[in-house]
Amino acid sequence: LTHLIEGFTPPLTNPVIIFSLILFIILIIPNILNRIKIPGIIGLIIAGIIIGPKGLNFFIEEDSFVEIFSTIGLLYIMFIAGLELDLNLFKANRNKSIAFGALTFFIPLGLGFPIFYYLLHPIDPNIDMNASLLIASMFATHTLLTYPIVSILGISKNRAVAITVGGTILTDTAVLLLLAVIVGSHNGGLSKEFWIQLIISLIIFSAIMFIVMPRIAKWFFRKLESEKHSHFIFVLSVVFFASFLAEVAGLESIIGAFFAGLALNKLIPASSALMNRIEFIGNSLFIPFFLISVGMKVDLSVIMEGTTAWIIAGVLTAVALAGKWIAAWATQLIFRFSKTERQLIFGLSSAHAAATLAVIMVGVNEGILDDNVLNGTIILILVTCIVASFATEKAAVKAVVESDHVLPEMDEDHKHEQILMPIANPKNMNKILEFAILIKDQLIIKGRNTIGKRKNSA
């Protein structure tokens, strides 16, 4: 009994109890919030605030154990962001995606920098030029947190959705490269040698990631075709080795993880068993652990001490939403989109989560940003995720109702589509089954769901 009481006396120090507690949080909190249509990411961050040493100091002290899992989660977020991007969809809407990517990068950046440098610098002297530029670049990022909503409603091929997804590739890549420049400026200045080293390092690093690494991956997947668990371990090795190479090249480790996702994008089909394993491990363990650790870094005493933190949080949130709305409005005017399509673009691009957290955490770790900005960013994430969820759902339902697309009538043979699979060689059964799932007419599956959704929304 004494040992039991000591084990649960806060703050907890036993890694077994800490890990068990965090797993229970990951299990319970998102499921509760999903029932009231609030993204689970919000609950995990709030849970981190409650149990963290800078929050209520209720349970856990921040140590190397938490730090390791937090770093893994951060890199995993950026890897999945690169891995899940639909490159074919980007190519099909290349010009419009480039235009939207430029708008959603430069408008928030141009709006945020002067506001923070000229208006908030007198309030918080720590917000200097580098900090202002880093915060403004954060506004340019967005996370496709609400993409599952449009996917469920069957409008993922909508042109507004397509250019938003394509624009994500450009704006997130641009922000991560800008981050390397800001960190370099903070650490030693932007000398001629810095630019030469950055360009050469980026070229070599890109060649390794996009020329050498895909060939090694193809060879590995072909050689060890039957060793499924080895495929997953290989992918993890690529992610963390790429992160290390990025650091060697003078870039941030998150850039390496993002590039690893892009390099393996075409080699890991979205419907494959390997992708299922990658998403399962990430969404069930690594990423939630990172979100909880972010909440643990929030210092409630800074928020309660004065109005500075609240002013910064309010300005952060307002500028973030305004910048994305203006970018969506400008895209609507240029390409003559409908009001519903504009709302759809805004809903998909207004959520700030993965890349935003990555950029801000690098800024905090490098000493560029202070606790006021970190706390304000957490509030920004909470607000924008809620706004994006409701805006996307409302616009997606409108898009379904207004759509002129009618699902074609399926004849009796088409309704009962059958795929014959040879099973003479058990070693090939897994790959044949995956191929059958891949070629099966998705119209039958998605069509039935979409029809039901349309009836409900109407």
Short mmCIF file of C-alpha atoms in Angstrom, two decimals:
data_model
loop_
_atom_site.label_atom_id
_atom_site.label_comp_id
_atom_site.label_asym_id
_atom_site.label_seq_id
_atom_site.Cartn_x
_atom_site.Cartn_y
_atom_site.Cartn_z
CA LEU A 1 0.00 0.00 0.00
CA THR A 2 2.84 2.38 0.82
CA HIS A 3 4.53 1.62 -2.50
CA LEU A 4 1.21 2.24 -4.30
CA ILE A 5 0.72 5.62 -2.63
CA GLU A 6 4.29 6.68 -3.34
CA GLY A 7 3.94 5.64 -6.98
CA PHE A 8 0.92 7.89 -7.51
CA THR A 9 2.16 10.84 -5.45
CA PRO A 10 2.52 13.85 -7.82
CA PRO A 11 4.66 14.68 -9.59
CA LEU A 12 5.02 11.18 -11.02
CA THR A 13 8.54 9.92 -11.66
CA ASN A 14 7.99 6.23 -12.45
CA PRO A 15 8.21 5.91 -16.29
CA VAL A 16 5.85 2.92 -16.28
CA ILE A 17 3.10 4.89 -14.52
CA ILE A 18 3.75 7.97 -16.68
CA PHE A 19 3.49 5.95 -19.88
CA SER A 20 0.32 4.22 -18.65
CA LEU A 21 -1.30 7.56 -17.73
CA ILE A 22 -0.50 9.09 -21.12
CA LEU A 23 -1.92 6.06 -22.92
CA PHE A 24 -5.17 6.38 -20.95
CA ILE A 25 -5.35 10.07 -21.92
CA ILE A 26 -4.79 9.20 -25.59
CA LEU A 27 -7.49 6.55 -25.34
CA ILE A 28 -10.20 8.53 -23.55
CA ILE A 29 -9.92 12.25 -24.39
CA PRO A 30 -10.22 12.15 -28.24
CA ASN A 31 -13.17 9.74 -28.07
CA ILE A 32 -15.06 12.06 -25.72
CA LEU A 33 -14.41 15.17 -27.83
CA ASN A 34 -15.27 13.42 -31.10
CA ARG A 35 -18.77 12.84 -29.77
CA ILE A 36 -19.29 16.62 -29.56
CA LYS A 37 -17.54 17.20 -32.92
CA ILE A 38 -14.40 18.82 -31.49
CA PRO A 39 -11.03 17.69 -32.90
CA GLY A 40 -9.17 15.38 -30.54
CA ILE A 41 -6.01 17.46 -31.00
CA ILE A 42 -7.53 20.12 -28.76
CA GLY A 43 -8.23 17.70 -25.92
CA LEU A 44 -4.72 16.25 -26.03
CA ILE A 45 -3.11 19.69 -25.78
CA ILE A 46 -5.40 20.66 -22.90
CA ALA A 47 -4.58 17.37 -21.16
CA GLY A 48 -0.88 18.22 -21.50
CA ILE A 49 -1.52 21.60 -19.89
CA ILE A 50 -3.28 19.93 -16.95
CA ILE A 51 -0.68 17.26 -16.23
CA GLY A 52 2.42 19.30 -17.13
CA PRO A 53 4.85 20.97 -14.73
CA LYS A 54 4.07 24.46 -16.04
CA GLY A 55 0.32 23.97 -15.90
CA LEU A 56 -1.34 22.64 -12.78
CA ASN A 57 1.79 20.62 -11.92
CA PHE A 58 -0.53 17.74 -11.26
CA PHE A 59 1.30 14.71 -12.49
CA ILE A 60 4.37 14.73 -14.68
CA GLU A 61 7.75 16.44 -14.74
CA GLU A 62 9.28 17.10 -18.13
CA ASP A 63 12.31 14.82 -18.52
CA SER A 64 14.32 13.01 -21.19
CA PHE A 65 11.66 10.28 -21.44
CA VAL A 66 8.98 12.77 -22.47
CA GLU A 67 11.42 14.74 -24.63
CA ILE A 68 12.41 11.70 -26.71
CA PHE A 69 8.82 10.74 -27.50
CA SER A 70 7.98 14.39 -28.20
CA THR A 71 10.80 14.63 -30.76
CA ILE A 72 9.72 11.39 -32.42
CA GLY A 73 6.13 12.67 -32.63
CA LEU A 74 7.19 15.97 -34.17
CA LEU A 75 9.24 14.27 -36.88
CA TYR A 76 6.44 11.76 -37.49
CA ILE A 77 3.92 14.56 -38.04
CA MET A 78 6.07 16.15 -40.74
CA PHE A 79 6.79 12.75 -42.34
CA ILE A 80 3.09 11.89 -42.64
CA ALA A 81 2.39 15.39 -43.98
CA GLY A 82 4.75 14.70 -46.89
CA LEU A 83 3.66 11.09 -47.32
CA GLU A 84 -0.09 11.78 -47.55
CA LEU A 85 0.08 14.62 -50.08
CA ASP A 86 -1.60 13.61 -53.34
CA LEU A 87 1.07 14.42 -55.94
CA ASN A 88 -1.18 13.33 -58.84
CA LEU A 89 -3.89 15.72 -57.69
CA PHE A 90 -1.24 18.43 -57.48
CA LYS A 91 -0.08 17.80 -61.05
CA ALA A 92 -3.64 17.87 -62.39
CA ASN A 93 -4.23 21.33 -60.86
CA ARG A 94 -0.64 22.55 -61.00
CA ASN A 95 -1.18 26.17 -62.08
CA LYS A 96 -4.07 26.88 -59.75
CA SER A 97 -2.29 25.16 -56.88
CA ILE A 98 0.83 27.26 -57.47
CA ALA A 99 -1.28 30.43 -57.50
CA PHE A 100 -3.12 29.52 -54.31
CA GLY A 101 0.12 28.37 -52.66
CA ALA A 102 1.70 31.75 -53.42
CA LEU A 103 -1.34 33.66 -52.14
CA THR A 104 -1.69 31.65 -48.94
CA PHE A 105 2.05 32.07 -48.29
CA PHE A 106 2.68 35.74 -49.08
CA ILE A 107 -0.60 37.26 -47.84
CA PRO A 108 -0.39 35.94 -44.25
CA LEU A 109 3.36 36.62 -44.24
CA GLY A 110 2.92 40.20 -45.47
CA LEU A 111 0.04 40.79 -43.07
CA GLY A 112 1.69 39.31 -40.00
CA PHE A 113 5.23 40.73 -40.13
CA PRO A 114 4.44 44.47 -39.88
CA ILE A 115 1.79 43.89 -37.24
CA PHE A 116 4.15 42.02 -34.93
CA TYR A 117 7.30 44.01 -35.63
CA TYR A 118 5.81 47.51 -35.48
CA LEU A 119 2.82 47.10 -33.17
CA LEU A 120 3.71 44.33 -30.72
CA HIS A 121 7.46 44.90 -30.41
CA PRO A 122 6.93 47.84 -28.00
CA ILE A 123 4.69 45.60 -25.83
CA ASP A 124 7.05 42.60 -25.85
CA PRO A 125 10.69 43.55 -26.65
CA ASN A 126 11.51 39.87 -27.26
CA ILE A 127 9.55 40.07 -30.53
CA ASP A 128 12.39 41.36 -32.70
CA MET A 129 12.75 41.12 -36.49
CA ASN A 130 13.62 37.41 -36.54
CA ALA A 131 10.80 36.57 -34.15
CA SER A 132 8.32 38.65 -36.15
CA LEU A 133 9.31 36.96 -39.40
CA LEU A 134 9.11 33.52 -37.79
CA ILE A 135 5.65 34.22 -36.36
CA ALA A 136 4.47 35.59 -39.72
CA SER A 137 5.77 32.48 -41.50
CA MET A 138 3.75 30.41 -39.04
CA PHE A 139 0.60 32.09 -40.37
CA ALA A 140 1.45 30.85 -43.87
CA THR A 141 1.35 27.21 -42.81
CA HIS A 142 -1.81 25.18 -42.57
CA THR A 143 -2.70 21.62 -41.69
CA LEU A 144 -5.35 19.66 -43.62
CA LEU A 145 -6.95 18.73 -40.33
CA THR A 146 -10.48 18.86 -41.76
CA TYR A 147 -9.74 16.92 -44.96
CA PRO A 148 -11.53 13.78 -43.64
CA ILE A 149 -14.77 15.80 -43.66
CA VAL A 150 -14.67 16.40 -47.43
CA SER A 151 -13.46 12.85 -47.98
CA ILE A 152 -16.43 11.37 -46.11
CA LEU A 153 -18.87 13.58 -48.05
CA GLY A 154 -17.37 12.39 -51.34
CA ILE A 155 -16.12 15.76 -52.68
CA SER A 156 -12.37 15.18 -52.39
CA LYS A 157 -12.09 15.66 -56.19
CA ASN A 158 -13.73 19.09 -56.01
CA ARG A 159 -11.45 21.69 -57.66
CA ALA A 160 -11.40 23.84 -54.51
CA VAL A 161 -10.26 20.86 -52.47
CA ALA A 162 -7.68 19.89 -55.10
CA ILE A 163 -5.94 23.28 -55.23
CA THR A 164 -5.95 23.57 -51.43
CA VAL A 165 -4.22 20.21 -51.12
CA GLY A 166 -1.74 21.17 -53.85
CA GLY A 167 -1.07 24.55 -52.28
CA THR A 168 -0.16 22.80 -49.04
CA ILE A 169 2.91 21.29 -50.69
CA LEU A 170 4.22 24.67 -51.78
CA THR A 171 3.46 26.76 -48.71
CA ASP A 172 4.72 24.22 -46.15
CA THR A 173 7.94 23.65 -48.11
CA ALA A 174 8.49 27.41 -48.44
CA VAL A 175 7.89 27.96 -44.72
CA LEU A 176 10.33 25.22 -43.74
CA LEU A 177 13.05 26.67 -45.98
CA LEU A 178 12.36 30.15 -44.59
CA LEU A 179 12.69 28.66 -41.11
CA ALA A 180 16.25 27.53 -41.95
CA VAL A 181 17.12 31.07 -43.04
CA ILE A 182 15.64 32.63 -39.88
CA VAL A 183 17.50 30.22 -37.59
CA GLY A 184 20.73 30.88 -39.52
CA SER A 185 20.23 34.63 -39.14
CA HIS A 186 19.61 34.25 -35.42
CA ASN A 187 22.69 32.10 -34.85
CA GLY A 188 25.30 33.87 -36.93
CA GLY A 189 23.95 36.22 -39.54
CA LEU A 190 23.21 35.81 -43.24
CA SER A 191 26.70 36.09 -44.65
CA LYS A 192 27.77 35.14 -48.17
CA GLU A 193 29.24 31.92 -46.81
CA PHE A 194 25.90 31.06 -45.18
CA TRP A 195 24.00 31.31 -48.48
CA ILE A 196 26.62 29.32 -50.39
CA GLN A 197 26.66 26.62 -47.74
CA LEU A 198 22.83 26.55 -47.56
CA ILE A 199 22.38 26.23 -51.34
CA ILE A 200 25.07 23.54 -51.75
CA SER A 201 23.81 21.61 -48.71
CA LEU A 202 20.22 21.80 -49.96
CA ILE A 203 21.21 20.52 -53.42
CA ILE A 204 23.19 17.59 -52.00
CA PHE A 205 20.51 16.79 -49.45
CA SER A 206 17.74 16.93 -52.09
CA ALA A 207 19.75 14.69 -54.43
CA ILE A 208 20.17 12.09 -51.68
CA MET A 209 16.50 12.21 -50.73
CA PHE A 210 14.88 12.29 -54.17
CA ILE A 211 17.38 10.35 -56.30
CA VAL A 212 19.33 7.96 -54.07
CA MET A 213 16.77 7.17 -51.36
CA PRO A 214 13.87 6.13 -53.67
CA ARG A 215 16.17 3.69 -55.49
CA ILE A 216 17.34 2.16 -52.22
CA ALA A 217 13.71 1.92 -51.05
CA LYS A 218 12.63 0.19 -54.29
CA TRP A 219 15.46 -2.31 -53.97
CA PHE A 220 14.67 -2.96 -50.30
CA PHE A 221 10.91 -3.42 -50.84
CA ARG A 222 11.60 -5.81 -53.72
CA LYS A 223 14.28 -7.84 -51.91
CA LEU A 224 12.33 -8.28 -48.68
CA GLU A 225 8.88 -8.43 -50.22
CA SER A 226 7.51 -10.95 -47.72
CA GLU A 227 9.00 -9.33 -44.59
CA LYS A 228 6.23 -6.82 -43.87
CA HIS A 229 7.53 -5.77 -40.46
CA SER A 230 10.91 -4.99 -42.04
CA HIS A 231 9.24 -2.52 -44.41
CA PHE A 232 7.92 -0.49 -41.49
CA ILE A 233 11.27 -0.51 -39.68
CA PHE A 234 12.98 0.58 -42.91
CA VAL A 235 10.57 3.51 -43.30
CA LEU A 236 11.23 4.64 -39.72
CA SER A 237 14.98 4.38 -40.35
CA VAL A 238 14.65 6.58 -43.44
CA VAL A 239 12.68 9.21 -41.51
CA PHE A 240 15.16 9.59 -38.69
CA PHE A 241 18.23 9.28 -40.92
CA ALA A 242 16.82 11.97 -43.21
CA SER A 243 16.23 14.17 -40.15
CA PHE A 244 19.86 13.70 -39.14
CA LEU A 245 21.08 14.49 -42.68
CA ALA A 246 19.02 17.69 -42.62
CA GLU A 247 20.79 18.77 -39.44
CA VAL A 248 24.17 17.97 -41.02
CA ALA A 249 23.16 20.14 -44.00
CA GLY A 250 22.41 23.06 -41.66
CA LEU A 251 18.64 22.66 -41.96
CA GLU A 252 16.07 21.73 -39.34
CA SER A 253 15.36 18.05 -38.67
CA ILE A 254 11.66 18.55 -39.50
CA ILE A 255 12.65 19.44 -43.08
CA GLY A 256 14.36 16.08 -43.37
CA ALA A 257 11.27 14.26 -42.11
CA PHE A 258 9.04 16.18 -44.55
CA PHE A 259 11.36 15.43 -47.48
CA ALA A 260 11.43 11.75 -46.46
CA GLY A 261 7.64 11.70 -46.80
CA LEU A 262 7.82 13.27 -50.26
CA ALA A 263 10.60 10.87 -51.34
CA LEU A 264 8.59 7.79 -50.33
CA ASN A 265 5.26 9.22 -51.47
CA LYS A 266 4.99 7.23 -54.71
CA LEU A 267 6.41 4.03 -53.25
CA ILE A 268 3.81 3.65 -50.49
CA PRO A 269 0.26 3.53 -51.93
CA ALA A 270 -2.48 5.08 -49.82
CA SER A 271 -4.38 1.77 -49.67
CA SER A 272 -1.39 -0.41 -48.84
CA ALA A 273 -0.86 -2.36 -45.65
CA LEU A 274 2.37 -0.43 -45.02
CA MET A 275 0.55 2.91 -45.12
CA ASN A 276 -1.99 1.48 -42.72
CA ARG A 277 0.78 0.54 -40.29
CA ILE A 278 2.46 3.95 -40.60
CA GLU A 279 -0.75 5.86 -39.92
CA PHE A 280 -1.82 3.48 -37.16
CA ILE A 281 1.38 3.82 -35.13
CA GLY A 282 1.59 7.57 -35.70
CA ASN A 283 -2.03 8.43 -34.95
CA SER A 284 -2.29 6.09 -31.98
CA LEU A 285 1.01 6.80 -30.20
CA PHE A 286 3.70 9.13 -31.54
CA ILE A 287 1.60 12.11 -32.64
CA PRO A 288 -0.72 12.15 -29.58
CA PHE A 289 2.36 11.95 -27.35
CA PHE A 290 3.80 15.01 -29.11
CA LEU A 291 0.55 16.97 -28.73
CA ILE A 292 0.44 16.21 -25.01
CA SER A 293 4.07 17.29 -24.65
CA VAL A 294 3.25 20.60 -26.38
CA GLY A 295 0.56 21.24 -23.78
CA MET A 296 3.08 20.45 -21.05
CA LYS A 297 5.23 23.37 -22.25
CA VAL A 298 2.42 25.90 -21.75
CA ASP A 299 3.10 28.13 -18.76
CA LEU A 300 -0.21 29.13 -17.19
CA SER A 301 1.53 31.56 -14.84
CA VAL A 302 2.60 33.69 -17.84
CA ILE A 303 -1.02 33.89 -19.03
CA MET A 304 -2.33 34.78 -15.58
CA GLU A 305 0.30 37.40 -14.75
CA GLY A 306 -0.81 40.14 -17.11
CA THR A 307 -2.49 41.19 -20.33
CA THR A 308 0.55 40.84 -22.62
CA ALA A 309 0.02 37.14 -23.25
CA TRP A 310 -3.69 37.66 -23.94
CA ILE A 311 -2.99 40.52 -26.37
CA ILE A 312 -0.43 38.42 -28.26
CA ALA A 313 -2.80 35.42 -28.33
CA GLY A 314 -5.67 37.57 -29.62
CA VAL A 315 -3.55 39.17 -32.34
CA LEU A 316 -2.07 35.81 -33.35
CA THR A 317 -5.50 34.25 -33.77
CA ALA A 318 -7.06 37.22 -35.57
CA VAL A 319 -4.18 37.64 -38.03
CA ALA A 320 -4.01 33.88 -38.71
CA LEU A 321 -7.71 33.65 -39.61
CA ALA A 322 -7.72 36.96 -41.51
CA GLY A 323 -4.69 36.00 -43.62
CA LYS A 324 -6.22 32.69 -44.68
CA TRP A 325 -9.61 34.26 -45.41
CA ILE A 326 -8.06 36.97 -47.61
CA ALA A 327 -6.05 34.31 -49.49
CA ALA A 328 -9.22 32.27 -50.08
CA TRP A 329 -11.11 35.40 -51.20
CA ALA A 330 -8.31 36.39 -53.62
CA THR A 331 -8.30 32.86 -55.05
CA GLN A 332 -12.06 33.09 -55.57
CA LEU A 333 -11.71 36.36 -57.49
CA ILE A 334 -8.85 35.17 -59.70
CA PHE A 335 -10.41 31.85 -60.72
CA ARG A 336 -14.06 32.95 -60.45
CA PHE A 337 -14.95 30.35 -57.86
CA SER A 338 -18.30 30.28 -56.11
CA LYS A 339 -18.89 31.48 -52.56
CA THR A 340 -19.16 27.88 -51.39
CA GLU A 341 -15.79 27.01 -52.94
CA ARG A 342 -14.22 30.02 -51.22
CA GLN A 343 -15.62 28.85 -47.88
CA LEU A 344 -14.31 25.36 -48.60
CA ILE A 345 -10.80 26.68 -49.30
CA PHE A 346 -10.89 28.79 -46.13
CA GLY A 347 -12.13 25.89 -44.01
CA LEU A 348 -9.44 23.51 -45.26
CA SER A 349 -6.57 26.01 -45.01
CA SER A 350 -7.40 27.84 -41.78
CA ALA A 351 -6.49 25.07 -39.31
CA HIS A 352 -3.06 25.55 -37.78
CA ALA A 353 -1.67 22.43 -36.16
CA ALA A 354 1.21 20.20 -37.30
CA ALA A 355 3.48 22.56 -39.27
CA THR A 356 2.59 25.47 -36.97
CA LEU A 357 3.61 23.50 -33.91
CA ALA A 358 6.80 22.40 -35.65
CA VAL A 359 7.82 25.95 -36.57
CA ILE A 360 7.01 27.40 -33.16
CA MET A 361 8.77 24.63 -31.23
CA VAL A 362 11.93 25.19 -33.29
CA GLY A 363 11.68 28.92 -32.54
CA VAL A 364 11.28 28.28 -28.81
CA ASN A 365 14.13 25.75 -28.69
CA GLU A 366 16.44 28.14 -30.55
CA GLY A 367 15.58 31.00 -28.17
CA ILE A 368 13.95 33.13 -30.89
CA LEU A 369 10.47 33.08 -29.32
CA ASP A 370 9.40 33.41 -25.69
CA ASP A 371 6.65 31.84 -23.56
CA ASN A 372 4.13 34.56 -24.50
CA VAL A 373 4.27 33.52 -28.16
CA LEU A 374 4.19 29.79 -27.30
CA ASN A 375 1.12 30.20 -25.10
CA GLY A 376 -0.52 32.42 -27.71
CA THR A 377 0.17 29.79 -30.37
CA ILE A 378 -1.56 27.10 -28.30
CA ILE A 379 -4.65 29.31 -28.04
CA LEU A 380 -4.41 30.00 -31.78
CA ILE A 381 -4.36 26.24 -32.50
CA LEU A 382 -7.39 25.65 -30.29
CA VAL A 383 -9.43 28.42 -31.93
CA THR A 384 -8.43 27.80 -35.56
CA CYS A 385 -9.06 24.04 -35.31
CA ILE A 386 -12.58 24.69 -34.03
CA VAL A 387 -13.29 27.38 -36.65
CA ALA A 388 -11.88 25.21 -39.46
CA SER A 389 -13.95 22.21 -38.41
CA PHE A 390 -17.25 24.08 -38.46
CA ALA A 391 -16.40 26.11 -41.60
CA THR A 392 -15.35 23.04 -43.60
CA GLU A 393 -18.36 20.97 -42.58
CA LYS A 394 -20.79 23.77 -43.45
CA ALA A 395 -19.14 24.47 -46.82
CA ALA A 396 -18.79 20.77 -47.67
CA VAL A 397 -22.49 20.12 -47.10
CA LYS A 398 -23.34 23.12 -49.31
CA ALA A 399 -21.00 21.82 -52.01
CA VAL A 400 -22.73 18.42 -51.96
CA VAL A 401 -26.19 19.98 -52.19
CA GLU A 402 -25.19 22.44 -54.94
CA SER A 403 -23.22 19.86 -56.94
CA ASP A 404 -24.54 19.05 -60.38
CA HIS A 405 -22.70 15.74 -60.32
CA VAL A 406 -25.07 12.78 -60.31
CA LEU A 407 -23.78 9.31 -59.65
CA PRO A 408 -24.41 7.09 -62.68
CA GLU A 409 -26.92 4.30 -62.44
CA MET A 410 -25.24 0.97 -61.83
CA ASP A 411 -26.50 -2.07 -63.67
CA GLU A 412 -27.04 -5.34 -61.90
CA ASP A 413 -23.63 -6.75 -62.86
CA HIS A 414 -21.82 -3.59 -61.77
CA LYS A 415 -23.52 -3.58 -58.37
CA HIS A 416 -22.23 -7.05 -57.67
CA GLU A 417 -18.70 -6.56 -58.96
CA GLN A 418 -16.55 -9.59 -58.27
CA ILE A 419 -12.80 -10.00 -58.47
CA LEU A 420 -11.40 -13.50 -58.87
CA MET A 421 -8.15 -14.06 -56.96
CA PRO A 422 -5.77 -17.01 -57.48
CA ILE A 423 -4.72 -18.57 -54.18
CA ALA A 424 -2.47 -21.36 -55.42
CA ASN A 425 0.60 -19.60 -54.02
CA PRO A 426 -0.03 -18.48 -50.41
CA LYS A 427 3.10 -16.29 -50.45
CA ASN A 428 1.51 -13.96 -53.01
CA MET A 429 -1.92 -13.77 -51.40
CA ASN A 430 -1.28 -10.58 -49.41
CA LYS A 431 -0.11 -8.58 -52.41
CA ILE A 432 -2.91 -9.94 -54.62
CA LEU A 433 -5.47 -9.00 -51.99
CA GLU A 434 -4.03 -5.47 -51.71
CA PHE A 435 -4.13 -5.17 -55.51
CA ALA A 436 -7.76 -6.35 -55.60
CA ILE A 437 -8.73 -3.71 -53.04
CA LEU A 438 -6.86 -1.09 -55.06
CA ILE A 439 -8.60 -1.83 -58.39
CA LYS A 440 -12.07 -2.47 -56.96
CA ASP A 441 -14.48 0.16 -58.24
CA GLN A 442 -14.44 2.85 -55.57
CA LEU A 443 -17.60 4.38 -57.02
CA ILE A 444 -19.65 1.59 -55.45
CA ILE A 445 -18.18 2.16 -52.00
CA LYS A 446 -18.06 5.94 -52.02
CA GLY A 447 -21.26 6.27 -54.01
CA ARG A 448 -23.43 4.62 -51.39
CA ASN A 449 -21.92 6.72 -48.61
CA THR A 450 -22.26 9.91 -50.60
CA ILE A 451 -25.90 9.24 -51.50
CA GLY A 452 -26.72 8.72 -47.83
CA LYS A 453 -24.88 11.87 -46.84
CA ARG A 454 -26.64 13.89 -49.54
CA LYS A 455 -30.05 12.71 -48.36
CA ASN A 456 -29.22 13.66 -44.78
CA SER A 457 -27.78 17.06 -45.70
CA ALA A 458 -30.71 17.85 -48.01
#
